[in-house]
């Protein structure tokens, strides 16, 4: 019995029986049941459109059928010459005989994020957002429905803060994100953020927040308690806390959200009087100051990666996270050690290691740390607790500029839209702050408490998205970044060629006002070099690796695609044009700049070039 879909298609059939060799008239569009051409097929029908004055001959010599689907997809057969036929962009010709290659449906042949595809179809190339968005997942946005809403709102990376939550909770969130990617076509990366071993408070006995009042005396202690904590008592994770701090020191909580003065020490207990009241949050960072200077003795003795962090990292590797952000990095050696450990534990996967810049030690060794990292995060909250507040903006810009020069993605985090934890609209000062980060062309912006525990996570994300789009457009209109100079990174001749090609390709795209840059890349290196140039048009990065595609999701201006390609750049371009046109993401006449780092396996030297193409 025919399905309802089959009944609709049946009247259009021009050939009910395809023999070993069928010659089809040229002026009619044909719909042929695919099972008459091949028993195993991913599509229900093949559509053979009218093709002018030519007639097409089909043989029953088919290539291997790949994959299957239960969707009622239609594959389209097109011709570019009497000798060559293509199905969904795949061309075959063997000994002068046309061969029909049946492949997966279009959605499987070319994988791209659902939201990005929708933006391209609706508004074109220039509508795409270049700045990527990272959202911290917490109780306010961890359900499957809430995560999908965040994905639709533009979330590129889901961050899991391992200061909070159980492993079971983190595992559930990771599985929900993966399920969204597989079933709904999103491309969301997962980042785990380690707790670090700086001095911080405990969990406040299960309370989400506790308010302090001016003049109240609180006890900070390293003692362990069973059951409920005594009133106004806070546990501290650092055993030497009572020994390092002295009477008269200023105890600063969470970068200045609450301040205390040390009044008395009794054994392991430190009695402190509140001088600046506010909210105490679980596991908030603690610093103490003496004579206007930060006291570092205790913190300097703590390892960067604690024993708990190593357990969490093992868990993250087993769960298949895409990025690991390391808190309170002090030296480059820590990053090197962790990358070697990850390579040994998970040699088949690409896991990026990000250094969080949030301590005085990290600023002292900034360039060395960034050089060995896969990216950096400017954690302004904790950083602002360790340097004078007035220095935070200049340090932020220094890190952003250095990361771009060294071709490393950079995230700016902490208190972007802090007021939206409680209120549905941000302050105008917060909007101006976000605008300045976009103007600096950071790779990504990050929501922390705004999305994890705020009342309006979706609205906060929408503010980042809309502000980013508007300021990016304004920067292009005003041509604010035309004269940015980048230092040469490459040392070998091969790498120098790749770097210069990307620099020239980005410049050419701006001069010619190209609609997009296409880059075909195995490992993502040339895609990252193009992103470093911050061209006016979007960069379509095609790779055959799922890990590389996800990893590129953090890079400014990149739209990562997963595509099985060949070593022939011309064939890749023709196939890509066909697939993108079929999906409605490009149109005839669009101007494209194309580069590639794919080297033919049978050639020792690769001819690298820049191609300027118009979509046929």
XYZ file of C-alpha atoms in Angstrom:
616
model
C 0.000 0.000 0.000
C 1.290 3.453 -0.881
C 1.954 5.933 1.898
C 0.315 9.368 1.784
C 3.632 10.749 0.552
C 3.810 8.118 -2.203
C 0.264 8.881 -3.311
C 1.186 12.529 -3.763
C 4.234 11.626 -5.808
C 2.678 8.840 -7.884
C 0.966 11.067 -10.504
C 4.325 12.686 -11.292
C 5.982 9.418 -12.254
C 7.180 9.394 -15.828
C 8.850 6.009 -15.638
C 7.364 3.171 -13.623
C 9.995 0.681 -14.619
C 13.669 1.518 -15.120
C 15.389 -1.132 -17.183
C 19.094 -1.835 -17.393
C 19.411 1.174 -19.665
C 16.848 3.992 -19.763
C 16.933 7.058 -21.974
C 14.841 9.941 -20.627
C 13.313 12.844 -22.594
C 14.957 16.195 -21.930
C 11.967 18.469 -21.424
C 10.215 16.788 -18.481
C 11.010 16.483 -14.783
C 10.968 12.820 -13.733
C 10.355 11.216 -10.344
C 11.570 7.636 -10.126
C 11.176 5.303 -7.123
C 14.690 4.837 -5.835
C 14.182 1.158 -5.057
C 13.824 0.511 -8.779
C 17.389 1.722 -9.219
C 18.911 0.139 -6.127
C 17.537 -2.031 -3.350
C 19.360 -0.186 -0.569
C 18.814 3.538 -0.775
C 18.825 6.463 1.684
C 16.143 8.281 -0.379
C 12.603 7.334 -1.363
C 12.654 9.063 -4.750
C 15.118 10.419 -7.265
C 14.090 13.615 -9.028
C 15.521 14.068 -12.528
C 14.838 17.675 -13.604
C 14.418 18.884 -17.167
C 17.824 19.434 -18.738
C 17.435 21.474 -21.901
C 18.192 19.838 -25.184
C 20.261 17.026 -23.720
C 18.986 13.577 -22.897
C 20.399 11.495 -20.071
C 21.205 7.817 -20.075
C 21.299 5.994 -16.765
C 23.013 2.695 -16.214
C 22.511 0.277 -13.355
C 26.171 0.389 -12.461
C 26.072 2.120 -9.090
C 28.610 3.083 -6.482
C 28.207 1.818 -2.927
C 25.171 3.162 -1.148
C 26.089 4.935 2.084
C 23.849 5.269 5.139
C 20.102 5.137 5.500
C 17.303 7.287 6.813
C 13.630 6.880 7.612
C 12.809 10.338 6.246
C 11.033 10.785 2.897
C 13.928 12.596 1.243
C 14.220 13.300 -2.451
C 17.613 13.164 -4.102
C 18.157 15.385 -7.137
C 20.032 14.328 -10.252
C 21.597 17.162 -12.239
C 23.807 17.335 -15.307
C 26.598 19.629 -16.303
C 27.563 17.825 -19.532
C 26.191 14.904 -21.575
C 28.871 12.665 -20.063
C 28.705 13.544 -16.377
C 25.825 13.199 -13.946
C 25.699 14.109 -10.262
C 23.469 13.256 -7.347
C 23.537 15.766 -4.475
C 26.778 17.154 -5.836
C 28.787 13.922 -6.263
C 30.216 13.437 -9.754
C 31.271 10.131 -11.298
C 32.489 9.186 -14.747
C 34.004 5.840 -15.563
C 35.288 5.008 -19.063
C 32.825 7.307 -20.797
C 29.856 5.652 -19.045
C 27.795 7.720 -16.648
C 27.607 6.278 -13.144
C 25.021 7.388 -10.634
C 26.434 7.677 -7.084
C 23.783 7.402 -4.391
C 24.738 9.073 -1.140
C 23.244 10.206 2.156
C 20.517 12.873 2.294
C 21.684 16.481 2.007
C 21.478 17.039 5.769
C 23.992 14.244 6.307
C 26.316 15.176 3.454
C 26.958 18.643 4.914
C 26.703 19.202 8.679
C 26.289 22.754 9.969
C 24.691 24.318 13.029
C 20.903 24.642 12.651
C 20.742 28.233 13.914
C 23.528 29.406 11.608
C 21.897 27.724 8.620
C 18.630 29.485 9.388
C 20.360 32.875 9.646
C 22.126 32.353 6.319
C 18.920 31.368 4.559
C 16.871 34.200 6.012
C 19.263 37.149 6.054
C 22.333 36.232 4.007
C 26.074 36.236 4.684
C 26.430 39.555 6.466
C 23.769 38.689 9.034
C 25.876 36.036 10.745
C 27.276 36.839 14.187
C 31.073 36.722 14.393
C 31.476 36.845 18.202
C 30.854 33.469 19.838
C 28.764 33.069 23.014
C 29.585 30.857 26.009
C 26.889 30.117 28.606
C 27.463 28.666 32.064
C 24.925 25.929 32.704
C 23.276 25.825 36.109
C 19.901 25.255 37.772
C 18.332 28.087 35.758
C 18.966 26.507 32.343
C 19.857 22.811 32.686
C 16.690 21.053 31.499
C 16.460 19.722 27.951
C 13.889 22.388 27.030
C 15.945 25.213 28.542
C 19.132 24.014 26.850
C 17.369 23.935 23.489
C 16.107 27.475 24.071
C 19.682 28.580 24.780
C 20.871 26.789 21.640
C 18.214 28.564 19.578
C 19.300 31.834 21.203
C 22.837 31.449 19.881
C 24.809 29.532 22.525
C 27.999 28.166 20.926
C 29.651 26.646 24.014
C 28.065 25.200 27.168
C 30.303 25.732 30.207
C 30.144 23.476 33.249
C 31.628 24.965 36.430
C 33.041 22.118 38.521
C 32.978 24.285 41.628
C 29.319 23.308 41.777
C 27.188 20.260 41.070
C 27.699 16.524 41.288
C 29.244 14.325 38.626
C 25.821 12.806 37.987
C 24.383 16.253 37.315
C 27.254 17.220 35.003
C 26.927 13.932 33.124
C 23.200 14.489 32.565
C 23.807 17.993 31.181
C 26.539 16.747 28.823
C 24.266 14.006 27.513
C 21.450 16.497 26.931
C 23.759 18.771 24.949
C 25.032 15.847 22.868
C 21.475 14.715 22.211
C 20.545 18.199 20.979
C 23.511 18.172 18.616
C 22.637 14.770 17.177
C 18.862 15.029 16.996
C 18.304 18.745 16.346
C 21.407 19.621 14.315
C 23.060 22.055 16.737
C 26.826 22.344 17.097
C 27.353 23.155 20.775
C 30.758 22.484 22.328
C 31.094 21.455 25.991
C 33.637 23.150 28.241
C 34.495 22.017 31.752
C 35.972 24.599 34.135
C 38.068 23.282 37.003
C 37.656 24.566 40.528
C 41.339 25.377 41.048
C 43.118 25.459 44.375
C 42.869 29.086 45.407
C 41.449 29.896 48.831
C 37.664 29.794 48.801
C 34.660 29.296 51.056
C 32.606 26.141 51.446
C 29.000 25.459 50.484
C 27.272 27.578 53.163
C 25.395 24.556 54.487
C 23.367 24.164 51.305
C 22.140 27.778 51.142
C 22.179 29.395 47.686
C 23.225 32.750 49.194
C 23.476 34.374 52.625
C 23.223 38.117 53.259
C 25.609 39.842 55.638
C 24.934 43.051 57.542
C 27.265 45.873 58.537
C 29.037 45.193 61.844
C 28.128 41.504 62.045
C 30.849 39.163 63.279
C 31.391 36.014 61.233
C 33.673 33.059 61.927
C 35.894 31.716 59.117
C 37.302 28.324 60.047
C 39.089 25.257 58.680
C 37.244 22.970 61.117
C 35.008 20.228 59.741
C 31.384 20.060 60.878
C 28.917 17.222 60.758
C 25.402 18.335 60.022
C 24.291 21.975 60.109
C 26.861 24.758 60.324
C 26.660 27.081 63.358
C 25.125 30.506 62.595
C 27.390 32.985 60.799
C 30.083 30.376 60.243
C 31.960 29.840 56.989
C 34.305 26.950 56.211
C 37.570 27.672 54.368
C 39.392 25.117 52.207
C 42.990 26.215 53.019
C 44.482 24.542 56.137
C 46.988 27.347 56.733
C 44.353 30.072 56.669
C 44.445 30.937 60.397
C 48.248 30.925 60.470
C 48.713 33.232 57.448
C 46.157 35.890 58.313
C 46.712 38.418 61.124
C 44.481 40.750 63.120
C 43.786 43.932 61.146
C 43.937 42.254 57.720
C 41.102 42.908 55.274
C 39.310 39.759 54.063
C 37.791 40.274 50.598
C 35.064 37.905 49.346
C 34.450 37.304 45.634
C 36.475 40.250 44.401
C 34.873 42.777 46.751
C 31.232 41.685 46.913
C 31.639 41.529 50.704
C 34.497 42.767 52.915
C 35.506 41.902 56.479
C 38.145 43.081 58.933
C 39.955 40.432 60.993
C 39.111 41.132 64.652
C 40.322 38.022 66.536
C 41.957 34.619 66.079
C 41.023 31.681 68.294
C 42.841 28.490 67.267
C 41.578 27.472 63.815
C 38.794 30.107 63.960
C 39.174 33.625 62.564
C 36.565 36.127 63.786
C 35.862 38.873 61.239
C 33.667 41.991 61.388
C 31.688 42.886 58.251
C 32.665 46.318 56.885
C 31.028 46.143 53.427
C 27.805 44.064 53.577
C 26.451 42.024 50.696
C 25.664 38.489 49.542
C 27.900 35.525 50.354
C 27.740 32.896 47.582
C 28.824 29.248 47.899
C 32.511 28.549 47.164
C 33.305 32.227 46.650
C 36.963 33.188 46.294
C 38.762 34.660 49.334
C 41.739 37.029 49.339
C 43.275 39.007 52.200
C 45.030 42.328 52.038
C 47.543 43.925 54.396
C 48.536 47.580 54.203
C 46.881 47.921 50.806
C 48.739 44.954 49.282
C 47.547 41.471 48.431
C 48.927 38.735 50.703
C 50.066 35.812 48.550
C 51.928 33.501 50.966
C 49.170 30.933 51.344
C 48.011 30.864 47.732
C 51.527 30.469 46.362
C 51.909 27.176 48.247
C 48.818 25.615 46.680
C 49.109 23.544 43.472
C 47.400 24.926 40.352
C 45.601 21.617 39.723
C 44.357 20.079 42.954
C 43.669 16.396 43.591
C 39.949 17.123 43.117
C 40.708 18.835 39.803
C 42.564 15.736 38.522
C 39.564 13.558 39.389
C 37.273 16.020 37.620
C 39.569 16.119 34.577
C 39.494 12.314 34.321
C 35.715 12.516 34.472
C 35.614 15.204 31.766
C 37.863 13.186 29.449
C 35.659 10.115 29.930
C 32.562 12.216 29.188
C 34.105 13.579 25.985
C 34.249 17.304 26.810
C 35.648 19.540 24.067
C 37.502 22.110 26.189
C 39.059 22.098 29.670
C 39.568 25.506 31.316
C 42.204 25.541 34.063
C 41.731 27.982 36.922
C 44.477 30.169 38.426
C 47.223 29.123 35.993
C 50.602 30.323 37.281
C 53.122 28.925 34.789
C 53.256 27.414 31.310
C 54.516 24.114 32.750
C 51.077 23.382 34.218
C 49.468 23.616 30.777
C 52.198 21.493 29.160
C 51.786 18.801 31.807
C 48.007 18.699 31.412
C 48.168 18.527 27.599
C 50.596 15.608 27.813
C 48.271 13.877 30.259
C 45.236 14.378 27.989
C 47.191 13.104 24.963
C 48.067 9.931 26.872
C 44.553 9.371 28.228
C 42.626 10.294 25.071
C 44.942 10.113 22.040
C 42.085 9.901 19.513
C 40.288 13.068 20.604
C 41.020 16.768 20.233
C 40.466 18.450 23.623
C 41.422 22.118 23.881
C 43.111 23.390 27.066
C 42.271 26.981 28.011
C 44.249 29.009 30.553
C 42.205 31.224 32.861
C 43.975 34.533 33.454
C 42.851 35.512 36.939
C 45.900 35.855 39.194
C 49.006 37.996 39.592
C 51.204 34.990 38.747
C 49.445 34.446 35.418
C 50.106 38.078 34.448
C 53.808 37.691 35.209
C 54.060 34.720 32.805
C 51.311 35.779 30.395
C 52.997 35.249 27.023
C 54.546 31.911 27.973
C 51.201 30.631 29.241
C 49.233 31.708 26.162
C 51.852 30.281 23.773
C 51.389 26.726 25.098
C 47.617 26.964 25.647
C 44.842 26.380 23.118
C 43.171 29.598 24.218
C 42.672 31.914 27.183
C 39.888 33.245 29.362
C 40.024 36.650 31.047
C 38.234 35.906 34.334
C 37.683 39.493 35.413
C 35.976 38.687 38.722
C 38.870 36.872 40.387
C 41.414 38.985 38.520
C 39.818 42.123 39.952
C 40.307 40.699 43.440
C 44.071 40.485 42.916
C 44.900 43.699 41.051
C 43.552 47.243 41.533
C 40.166 47.677 39.879
C 41.387 50.493 37.647
C 43.896 48.127 36.032
C 41.344 45.511 34.937
C 40.318 47.201 31.623
C 43.921 47.661 30.440
C 44.893 44.118 31.446
C 41.835 42.765 29.610
C 42.815 44.578 26.412
C 46.425 43.413 26.760
C 45.345 39.773 26.985
C 42.899 40.130 24.076
C 45.525 41.706 21.807
C 48.219 39.184 22.765
C 45.895 36.233 22.076
C 45.084 37.565 18.631
C 48.753 38.124 17.827
C 49.567 34.560 18.921
C 46.522 33.117 17.102
C 44.772 31.844 20.243
C 41.029 32.261 20.891
C 40.183 34.454 23.886
C 37.054 34.555 26.046
C 36.131 37.516 28.250
C 34.134 36.441 31.300
C 32.641 37.589 34.614
C 29.986 40.176 35.376
C 29.118 41.050 31.787
C 25.421 41.451 32.627
C 25.492 40.946 36.393
C 22.307 42.947 37.014
C 20.327 40.489 34.854
C 20.658 37.863 37.572
C 17.803 39.782 39.192
C 16.385 42.093 36.513
C 15.069 41.491 32.959
C 17.090 44.319 31.375
C 20.765 45.213 31.789
C 22.178 48.544 32.876
C 23.340 50.819 30.098
C 26.851 50.636 31.541
C 26.801 46.837 31.100
C 25.725 47.201 27.476
C 28.579 49.658 26.897
C 31.001 47.184 28.521
C 29.858 44.364 26.224
C 30.055 46.710 23.231
C 33.681 47.521 24.028
C 34.579 43.813 24.142
C 32.962 43.264 20.735
C 34.811 46.312 19.404
C 38.067 44.758 20.649
C 37.020 41.708 18.579
C 37.303 39.112 21.296
C 36.555 35.579 20.108
C 33.848 34.897 22.687
C 31.795 36.447 25.483
C 30.726 34.408 28.497
C 27.734 34.479 30.801
C 28.339 33.164 34.340
C 25.721 33.662 37.059
C 23.433 35.387 34.552
C 22.695 32.073 32.834
C 23.534 29.583 35.599
C 21.310 30.926 38.359
C 19.753 34.122 37.034
C 16.043 34.706 36.607
C 16.354 35.576 32.889
C 19.050 33.413 31.241
C 17.444 33.534 27.787
C 17.100 37.323 27.899
C 20.708 37.761 29.009
C 21.850 35.613 26.079
C 19.687 37.646 23.697
C 21.319 40.867 24.915
C 24.782 39.484 24.117
C 23.601 38.306 20.702
C 21.897 41.547 19.636
C 24.648 43.829 20.969
C 27.293 41.708 19.229
C 25.449 41.851 15.898
C 24.949 45.613 16.038
C 28.493 46.521 17.075
C 30.014 44.128 14.513
C 27.924 45.813 11.801
C 28.960 49.239 13.035
C 32.652 48.263 12.983
C 32.312 47.143 9.365
C 30.476 50.316 8.388
C 33.110 52.532 10.006
C 35.997 50.346 8.743
C 37.559 50.487 12.200
C 39.955 47.585 11.727
C 41.280 48.025 8.211
C 44.828 48.806 9.311
C 45.390 46.181 12.025
C 48.923 44.778 11.764
C 49.758 41.220 12.761
C 53.211 39.905 13.524
C 54.489 36.878 11.615
C 54.072 33.658 13.574
C 55.420 30.951 11.262
C 59.053 29.885 11.213
C 59.107 27.106 8.590
C 58.633 27.928 4.906
C 55.487 25.791 4.608
C 53.851 27.532 7.561
C 54.926 30.931 6.292
C 53.234 30.225 2.958
C 49.996 29.210 4.710
C 50.090 32.297 6.897
C 50.717 34.683 4.009
C 47.995 33.064 1.903
C 45.494 33.555 4.741
C 46.592 37.160 5.287
C 46.288 37.880 1.570
C 42.986 36.001 1.283
C 41.413 38.039 4.088
C 42.704 41.298 2.590
C 41.461 40.313 -0.866
C 38.028 39.448 0.572
C 37.780 42.920 2.125
C 38.985 44.727 -1.023
C 36.665 42.783 -3.343
C 33.793 42.851 -0.828
C 33.483 39.075 -1.135
C 30.422 37.387 0.312
C 32.395 34.665 2.126
C 35.754 32.941 2.454
C 35.815 29.154 1.990
C 38.632 27.201 3.637
C 39.055 23.435 3.316
C 41.090 22.233 6.268
C 42.046 18.952 7.924
C 43.250 20.250 11.296
C 41.798 23.772 11.350
C 45.091 25.697 11.180
C 44.348 27.780 8.080
C 40.832 28.440 9.343
C 42.292 29.860 12.571
C 44.730 32.049 10.596
C 41.839 33.484 8.607
C 39.915 34.146 11.813
C 42.961 35.932 13.224
C 42.688 38.456 10.370
C 39.082 39.330 11.316
C 37.824 39.807 7.713
C 34.543 41.601 7.030
C 32.852 38.531 5.539
C 32.112 35.221 7.319
C 34.529 32.292 7.003
C 33.083 28.914 5.980
C 35.468 26.311 7.425
C 35.003 22.849 5.884
C 36.611 19.903 7.674
C 36.097 16.159 7.649
C 36.745 15.872 11.411
C 33.941 16.197 13.954
C 36.413 17.165 16.682
C 37.974 19.915 14.565
C 34.530 21.227 13.639
C 33.536 21.526 17.303
C 36.924 23.000 18.277
C 36.571 25.737 15.638
C 33.265 26.702 17.223
C 35.132 29.017 19.620
C 36.864 31.024 16.870
C 35.730 34.493 15.818
C 33.902 34.630 12.491
C 34.155 30.910 11.665
C 31.154 28.867 10.540
C 32.370 25.256 10.853
C 30.993 22.607 8.486
C 31.661 18.872 8.489
C 32.082 17.573 4.975
C 33.700 14.491 3.488
C 36.020 15.874 0.846
C 38.657 14.656 -1.571
C 42.222 15.812 -2.215
C 41.051 17.609 -5.374
C 40.240 21.225 -4.487
C 38.265 21.740 -7.719
C 36.044 18.756 -6.970
C 35.602 19.967 -3.399
C 34.522 23.407 -4.579
C 32.028 22.095 -7.141
C 30.543 19.682 -4.635
C 30.364 22.320 -1.904
C 28.695 24.839 -4.212
C 26.110 22.220 -5.169
C 25.343 21.226 -1.577
C 25.159 24.789 -0.243
C 22.903 25.885 -3.094
C 20.626 22.899 -2.504
C 20.374 23.911 1.167
C 19.671 27.549 0.300
C 22.771 28.962 2.000
C 24.350 30.475 -1.124
C 23.019 31.595 -4.492
C 24.234 32.049 -8.043
C 26.496 35.084 -8.407
C 27.883 35.122 -4.853
C 31.598 35.987 -4.764
C 33.799 33.522 -2.872
C 37.479 33.519 -1.866
C 38.706 29.905 -1.490
C 41.856 28.499 0.164
C 42.860 25.009 1.262
C 45.491 23.193 3.323
C 44.649 19.717 1.983
C 47.756 18.124 0.472
C 47.351 15.275 -2.056
C 48.731 12.062 -0.558
C 50.705 11.244 -3.716
C 52.484 14.607 -3.857
C 55.344 15.727 -1.661
C 54.746 19.391 -2.484
C 51.383 21.095 -2.253
C 50.491 23.910 -4.634
C 48.749 26.428 -2.396
C 46.746 29.208 -3.974
C 43.898 31.659 -3.506
C 40.918 31.228 -5.793
C 38.320 33.869 -6.528
C 35.090 32.249 -7.698
C 31.548 33.243 -8.481
C 28.903 30.710 -7.591
C 27.655 29.222 -10.907
